Coordinates of C-alpha atoms and ligand atoms in Angstrom, one line a residue:
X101 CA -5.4 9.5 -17.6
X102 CA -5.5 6.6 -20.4
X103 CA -5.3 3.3 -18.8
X104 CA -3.1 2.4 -21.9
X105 CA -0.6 5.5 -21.0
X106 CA 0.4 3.9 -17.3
X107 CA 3.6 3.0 -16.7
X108 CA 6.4 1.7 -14.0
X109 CA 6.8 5.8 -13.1
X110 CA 3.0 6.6 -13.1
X111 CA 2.1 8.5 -9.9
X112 CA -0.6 10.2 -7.8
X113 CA -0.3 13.7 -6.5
X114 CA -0.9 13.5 -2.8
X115 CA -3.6 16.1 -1.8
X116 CA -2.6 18.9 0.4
X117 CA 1.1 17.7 0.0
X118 CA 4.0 18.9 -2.6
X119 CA 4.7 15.4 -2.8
X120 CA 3.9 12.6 -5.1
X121 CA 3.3 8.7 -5.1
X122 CA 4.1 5.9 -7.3
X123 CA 1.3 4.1 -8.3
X124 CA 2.9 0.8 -8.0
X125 CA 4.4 -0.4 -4.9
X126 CA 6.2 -3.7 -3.8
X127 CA 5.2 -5.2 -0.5
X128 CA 7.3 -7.1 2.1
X129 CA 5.3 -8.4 3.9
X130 CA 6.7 -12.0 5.5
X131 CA 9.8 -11.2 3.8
X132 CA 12.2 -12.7 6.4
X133 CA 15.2 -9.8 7.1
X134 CA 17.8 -11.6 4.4
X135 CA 15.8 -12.7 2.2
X136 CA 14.1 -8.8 2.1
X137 CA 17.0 -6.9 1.0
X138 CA 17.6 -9.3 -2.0
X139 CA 14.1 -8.9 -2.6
X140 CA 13.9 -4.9 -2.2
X141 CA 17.2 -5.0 -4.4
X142 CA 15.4 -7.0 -7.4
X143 CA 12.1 -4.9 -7.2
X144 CA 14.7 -1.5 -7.6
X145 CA 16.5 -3.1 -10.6
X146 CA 12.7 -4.5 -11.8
X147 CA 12.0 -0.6 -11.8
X148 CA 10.1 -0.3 -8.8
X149 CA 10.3 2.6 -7.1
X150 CA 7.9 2.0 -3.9
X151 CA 8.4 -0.2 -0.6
X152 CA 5.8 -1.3 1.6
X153 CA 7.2 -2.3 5.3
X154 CA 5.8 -1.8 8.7
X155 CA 6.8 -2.3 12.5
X156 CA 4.8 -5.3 12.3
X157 CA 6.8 -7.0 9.6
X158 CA 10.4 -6.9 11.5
X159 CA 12.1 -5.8 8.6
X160 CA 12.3 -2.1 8.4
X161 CA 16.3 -2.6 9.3
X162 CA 17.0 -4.7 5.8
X163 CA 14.7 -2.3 3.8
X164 CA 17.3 0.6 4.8
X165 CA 20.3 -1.5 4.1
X166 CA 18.6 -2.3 0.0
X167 CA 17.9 1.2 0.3
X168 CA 22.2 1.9 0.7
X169 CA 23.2 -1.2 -0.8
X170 CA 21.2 0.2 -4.1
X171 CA 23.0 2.7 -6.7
X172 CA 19.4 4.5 -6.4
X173 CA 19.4 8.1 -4.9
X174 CA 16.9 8.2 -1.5
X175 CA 15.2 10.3 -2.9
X176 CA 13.6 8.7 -5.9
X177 CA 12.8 6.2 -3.9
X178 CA 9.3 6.0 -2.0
X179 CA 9.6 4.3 1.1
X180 CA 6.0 3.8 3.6
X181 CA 6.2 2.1 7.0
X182 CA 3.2 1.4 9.8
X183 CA 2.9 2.0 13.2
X184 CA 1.2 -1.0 15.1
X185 CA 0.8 0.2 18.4
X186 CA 0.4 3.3 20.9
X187 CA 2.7 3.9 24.0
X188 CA 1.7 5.5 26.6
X189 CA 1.7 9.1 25.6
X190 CA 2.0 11.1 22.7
X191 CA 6.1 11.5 22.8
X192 CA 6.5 7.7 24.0
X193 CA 4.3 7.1 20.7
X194 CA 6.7 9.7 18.3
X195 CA 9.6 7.7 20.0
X196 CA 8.5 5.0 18.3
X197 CA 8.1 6.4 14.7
X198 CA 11.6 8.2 15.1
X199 CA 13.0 4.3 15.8
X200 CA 11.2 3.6 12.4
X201 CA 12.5 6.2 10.9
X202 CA 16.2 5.2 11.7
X203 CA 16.2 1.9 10.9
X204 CA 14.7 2.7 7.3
X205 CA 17.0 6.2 6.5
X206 CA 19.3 6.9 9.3
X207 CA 19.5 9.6 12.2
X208 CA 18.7 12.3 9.7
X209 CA 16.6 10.7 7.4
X210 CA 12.8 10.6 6.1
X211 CA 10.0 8.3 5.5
X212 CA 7.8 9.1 2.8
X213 CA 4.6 7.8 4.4
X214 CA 3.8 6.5 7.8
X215 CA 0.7 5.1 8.8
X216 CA -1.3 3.7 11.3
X217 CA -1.7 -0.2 10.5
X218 CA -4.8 -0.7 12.3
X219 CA -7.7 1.0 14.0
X220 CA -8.0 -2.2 16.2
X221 CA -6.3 -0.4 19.4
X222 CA -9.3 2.1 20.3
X223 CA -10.0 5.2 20.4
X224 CA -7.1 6.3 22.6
X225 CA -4.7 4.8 20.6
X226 CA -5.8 6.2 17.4
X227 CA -5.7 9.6 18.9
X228 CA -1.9 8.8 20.3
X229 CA -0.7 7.6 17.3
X230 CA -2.6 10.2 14.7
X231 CA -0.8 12.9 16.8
X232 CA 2.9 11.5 16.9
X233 CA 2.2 11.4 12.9
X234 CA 1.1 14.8 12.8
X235 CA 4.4 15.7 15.2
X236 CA 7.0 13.6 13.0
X237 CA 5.5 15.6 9.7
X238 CA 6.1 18.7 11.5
X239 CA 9.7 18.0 12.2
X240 CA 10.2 16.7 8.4
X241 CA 11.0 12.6 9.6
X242 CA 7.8 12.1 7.5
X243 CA 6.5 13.6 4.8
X244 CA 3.3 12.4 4.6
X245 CA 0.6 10.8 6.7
X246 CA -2.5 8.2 6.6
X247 CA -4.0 5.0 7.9
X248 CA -4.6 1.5 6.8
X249 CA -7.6 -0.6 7.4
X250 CA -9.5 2.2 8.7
X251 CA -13.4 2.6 7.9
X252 CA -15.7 5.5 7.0
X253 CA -15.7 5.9 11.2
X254 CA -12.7 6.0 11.7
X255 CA -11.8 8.6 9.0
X256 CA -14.2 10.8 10.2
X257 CA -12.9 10.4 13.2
X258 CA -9.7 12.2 12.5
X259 CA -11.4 15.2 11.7
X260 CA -11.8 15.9 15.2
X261 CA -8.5 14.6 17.0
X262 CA -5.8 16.0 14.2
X263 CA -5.0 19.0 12.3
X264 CA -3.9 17.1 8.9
X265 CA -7.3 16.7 6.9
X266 CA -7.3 14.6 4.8
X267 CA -4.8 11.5 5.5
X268 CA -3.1 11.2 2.2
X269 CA -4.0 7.2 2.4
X270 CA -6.1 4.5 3.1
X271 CA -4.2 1.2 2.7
X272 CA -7.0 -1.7 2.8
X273 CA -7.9 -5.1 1.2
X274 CA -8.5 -4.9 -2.4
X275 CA -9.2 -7.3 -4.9
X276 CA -11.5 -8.5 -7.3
X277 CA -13.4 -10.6 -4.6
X278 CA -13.2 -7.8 -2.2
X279 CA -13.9 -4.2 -3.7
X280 CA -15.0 -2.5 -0.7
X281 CA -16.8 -0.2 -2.2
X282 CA -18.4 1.9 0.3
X283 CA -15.0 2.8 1.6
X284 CA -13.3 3.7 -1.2
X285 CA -16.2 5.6 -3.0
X286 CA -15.3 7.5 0.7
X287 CA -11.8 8.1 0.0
X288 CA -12.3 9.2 -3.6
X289 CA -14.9 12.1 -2.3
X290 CA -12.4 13.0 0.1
X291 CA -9.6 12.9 -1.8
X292 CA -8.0 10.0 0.1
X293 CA -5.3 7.8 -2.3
X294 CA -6.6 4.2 -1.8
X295 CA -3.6 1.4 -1.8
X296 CA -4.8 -2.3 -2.2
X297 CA -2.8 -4.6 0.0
X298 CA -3.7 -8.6 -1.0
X299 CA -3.6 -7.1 -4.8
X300 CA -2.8 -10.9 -5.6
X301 CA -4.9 -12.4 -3.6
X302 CA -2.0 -14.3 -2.4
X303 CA -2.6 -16.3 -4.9
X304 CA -5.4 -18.3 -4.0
X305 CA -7.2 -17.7 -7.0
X306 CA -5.4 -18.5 -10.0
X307 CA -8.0 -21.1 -11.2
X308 CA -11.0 -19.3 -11.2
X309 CA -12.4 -19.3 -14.6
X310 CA -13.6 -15.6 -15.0
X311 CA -9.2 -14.8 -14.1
X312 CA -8.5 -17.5 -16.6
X313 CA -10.6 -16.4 -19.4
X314 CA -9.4 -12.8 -19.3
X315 CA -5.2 -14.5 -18.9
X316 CA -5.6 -16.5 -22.3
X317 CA -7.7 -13.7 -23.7
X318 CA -4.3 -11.3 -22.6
X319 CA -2.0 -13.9 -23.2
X320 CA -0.5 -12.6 -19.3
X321 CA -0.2 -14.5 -15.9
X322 CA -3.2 -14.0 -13.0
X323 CA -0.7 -12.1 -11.3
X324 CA -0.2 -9.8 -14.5
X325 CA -4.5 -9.0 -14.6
X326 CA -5.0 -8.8 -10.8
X327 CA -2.6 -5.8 -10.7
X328 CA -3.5 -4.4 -14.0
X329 CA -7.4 -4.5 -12.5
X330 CA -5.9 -3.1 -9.3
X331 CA -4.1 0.0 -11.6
X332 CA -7.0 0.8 -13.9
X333 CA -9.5 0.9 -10.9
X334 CA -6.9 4.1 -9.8
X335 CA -5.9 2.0 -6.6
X336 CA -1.9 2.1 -5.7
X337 CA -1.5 -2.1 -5.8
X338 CA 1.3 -3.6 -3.5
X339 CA 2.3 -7.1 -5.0
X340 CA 4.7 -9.0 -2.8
X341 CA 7.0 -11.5 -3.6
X342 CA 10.0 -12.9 -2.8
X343 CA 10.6 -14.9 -6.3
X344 CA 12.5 -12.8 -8.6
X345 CA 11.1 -13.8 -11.8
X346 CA 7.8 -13.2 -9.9
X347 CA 8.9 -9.4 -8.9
X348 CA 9.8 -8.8 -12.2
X349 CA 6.7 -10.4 -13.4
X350 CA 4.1 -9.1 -11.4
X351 CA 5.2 -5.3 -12.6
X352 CA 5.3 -6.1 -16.2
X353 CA 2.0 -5.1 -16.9
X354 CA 2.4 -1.9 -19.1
X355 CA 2.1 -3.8 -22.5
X356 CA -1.5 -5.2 -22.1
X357 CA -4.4 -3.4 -21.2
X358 CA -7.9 -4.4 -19.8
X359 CA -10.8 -3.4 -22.1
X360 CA -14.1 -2.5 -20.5
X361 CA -15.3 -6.4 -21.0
X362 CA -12.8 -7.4 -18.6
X363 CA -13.2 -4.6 -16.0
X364 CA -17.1 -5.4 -15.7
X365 CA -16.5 -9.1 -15.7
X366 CA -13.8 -8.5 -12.9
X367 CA -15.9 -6.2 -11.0
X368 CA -18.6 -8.7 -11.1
X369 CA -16.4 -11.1 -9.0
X370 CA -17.3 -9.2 -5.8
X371 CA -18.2 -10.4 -2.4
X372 CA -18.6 -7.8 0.0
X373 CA -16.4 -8.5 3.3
X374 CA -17.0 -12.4 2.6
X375 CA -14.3 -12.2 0.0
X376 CA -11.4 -10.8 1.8
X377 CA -8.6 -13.0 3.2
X378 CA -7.1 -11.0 5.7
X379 CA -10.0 -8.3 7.1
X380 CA -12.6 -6.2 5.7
X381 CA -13.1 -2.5 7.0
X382 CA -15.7 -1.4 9.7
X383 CA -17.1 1.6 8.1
Ligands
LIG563 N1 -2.0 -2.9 6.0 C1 -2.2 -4.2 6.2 O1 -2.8 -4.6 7.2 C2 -1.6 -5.1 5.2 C3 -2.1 -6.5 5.2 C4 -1.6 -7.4 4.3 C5 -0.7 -6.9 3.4 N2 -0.2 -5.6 3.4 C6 0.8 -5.1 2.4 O2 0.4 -5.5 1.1 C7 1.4 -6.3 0.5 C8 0.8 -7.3 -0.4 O3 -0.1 -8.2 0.3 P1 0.3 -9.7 0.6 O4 1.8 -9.9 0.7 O5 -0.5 -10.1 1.9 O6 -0.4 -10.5 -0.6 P2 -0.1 -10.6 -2.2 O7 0.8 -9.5 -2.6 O8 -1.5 -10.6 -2.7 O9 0.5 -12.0 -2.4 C9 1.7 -12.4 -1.9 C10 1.8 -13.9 -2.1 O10 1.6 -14.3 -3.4 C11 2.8 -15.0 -3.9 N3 3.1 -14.5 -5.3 C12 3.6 -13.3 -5.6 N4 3.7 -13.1 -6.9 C13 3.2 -14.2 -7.5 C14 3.1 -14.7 -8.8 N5 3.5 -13.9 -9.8 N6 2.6 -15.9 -9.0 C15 2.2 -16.7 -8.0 N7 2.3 -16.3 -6.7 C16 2.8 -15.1 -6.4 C17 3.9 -14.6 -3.0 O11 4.8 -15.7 -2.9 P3 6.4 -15.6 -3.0 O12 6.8 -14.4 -2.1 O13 6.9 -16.9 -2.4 O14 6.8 -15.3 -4.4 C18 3.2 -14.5 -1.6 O15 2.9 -15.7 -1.0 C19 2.2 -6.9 1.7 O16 3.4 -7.4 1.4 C20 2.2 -5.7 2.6 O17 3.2 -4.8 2.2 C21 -0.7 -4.7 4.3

């Protein structure tokens, strides 16, 4: 695809799945419970059509209330949550993605994606959790499955504890200053969607010169390159704010695009596991 022809509604087809993804996401991550479902609200009116919540993030219960509060059918909305932690068995460990499931779309309702936040627990509690995925897919509460912050090891790893090959994504820190390559050169081969939580670096960065350059080249905001990098690179960017202006802002990125100049001099801003903020994968 063009990089100039993306949009708000561009997508990824999820392999081995009859569903698809929207490319752009909006995170909520330290979105206090109020303050969320304004927030979830804003990035549905902004055109959004993606939510990125997880256990971890105690606020699964206000992304299903903007999910009802909002005139937008369920299903054209994509919703993904995370499961932090095992129980002690399989079913205690399904028990816990059902509660997920409720809280974001009711008794009978669906998540699009569920994945496991971490690969920090072990090998156990990979196993425990990548098998109460497998079991909530089979009874249609999810539709799709995948992991976050899991390395080369860990995805291999699947191959011999599941029966869903491969997970349809790898949700890790991506940015200019962190472009784990190795990893997502990984994912491509197999087929694997990469997201890229951190897409705005949180905003730690909005001075560095090489950013700055490309802005007043652009005419855009830091916010408005970093996840126009983040979409051209084919990655599934998850911006997160709780600033309406900023929601709106940091999706209007369909009027500008980056020429090859700018992706090389991005891409050049790379520093291996040194340059990510929150953790780098152990492949
Ligand atoms: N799987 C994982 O382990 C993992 C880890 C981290 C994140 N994530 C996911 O990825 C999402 C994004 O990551 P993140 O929230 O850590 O970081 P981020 O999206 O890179 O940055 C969010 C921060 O940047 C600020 N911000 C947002 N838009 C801005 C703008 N236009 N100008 C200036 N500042 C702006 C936000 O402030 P305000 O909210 O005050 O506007 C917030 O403090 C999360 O929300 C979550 O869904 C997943």
């Amino acid at each position: 695809m063009s990089a100039k022809k993306l949009s708000i509604n561009s997508n990824f087809p999820i392999a081995g799945s009859k569903y698809t993804i929207p490319q752009i996401g909006f995170g909520v991550f330290l979105s206090p419970p109020e303050k969320c479902v304004s927030s979830c609200l804003k990035a549905l009116e902004a055109g959004y059509r993606h939510i990125d919540t997880a256990q971890y993030y105690e606020n699964e219960s206000s992304v299903g209330s903007a999910l009802k509060e909002s005139k937008v059918p369920r299903e054209e909305v994509y919703i993904t949550t995370k499961i932090l932690s095992a129980g002690n068995d399989v079913d205690s460990t399904y028990t816990k993605v059902v509660e997920s499931v409720e809280k974001l779309a009711g008794t009978n309702g669906y998540v699009d994606l569920f994945l496991i936040h971490t690969p920090n627990g072990g090998p156990e509690a990979r196993r425990l959790m990548w098998q109460a995925l497998e079991k909530a897919k089979q009874e249609g509460k999810v539709h799709d499955i995948g992991v976050s912050n899991y390395g080369i090891q860990h995805m291999e790893e699947i191959k011999s504890i599941g029966k869903v090959w491969p997970p349809a994504i790898n949700q890790i820190e991506l940015h200019p200053w962190c472009q784990q390559r190795e990893c997502v050169e990984y994912c491509k081969k197999n087929n694997i969607i990469v997201e890229a939580y951190c897409p705005l670096v949180r905003n730690e960065k909005p001075n560095d010169t090489t950013l700055v350059s490309i802005c007043e080249k652009h005419n855009v905001g830091p916010n408005q390159v970093l996840v126009r990098w983040s979409l051209q690179k084919g990655f599934v960017p998850l911006p997160k704010s709780d600033t309406p202006s900023r929601i709106v802002s940091n999706a209007d990125v369909y009027s500008f695009e980056l020429d090859k100049d700018d992706m090389a001099k991005l891409d050049g801003l790379d520093q291996g596991k040194d340059g990510a903020i929150v953790e780098a994968v152990k492949n």
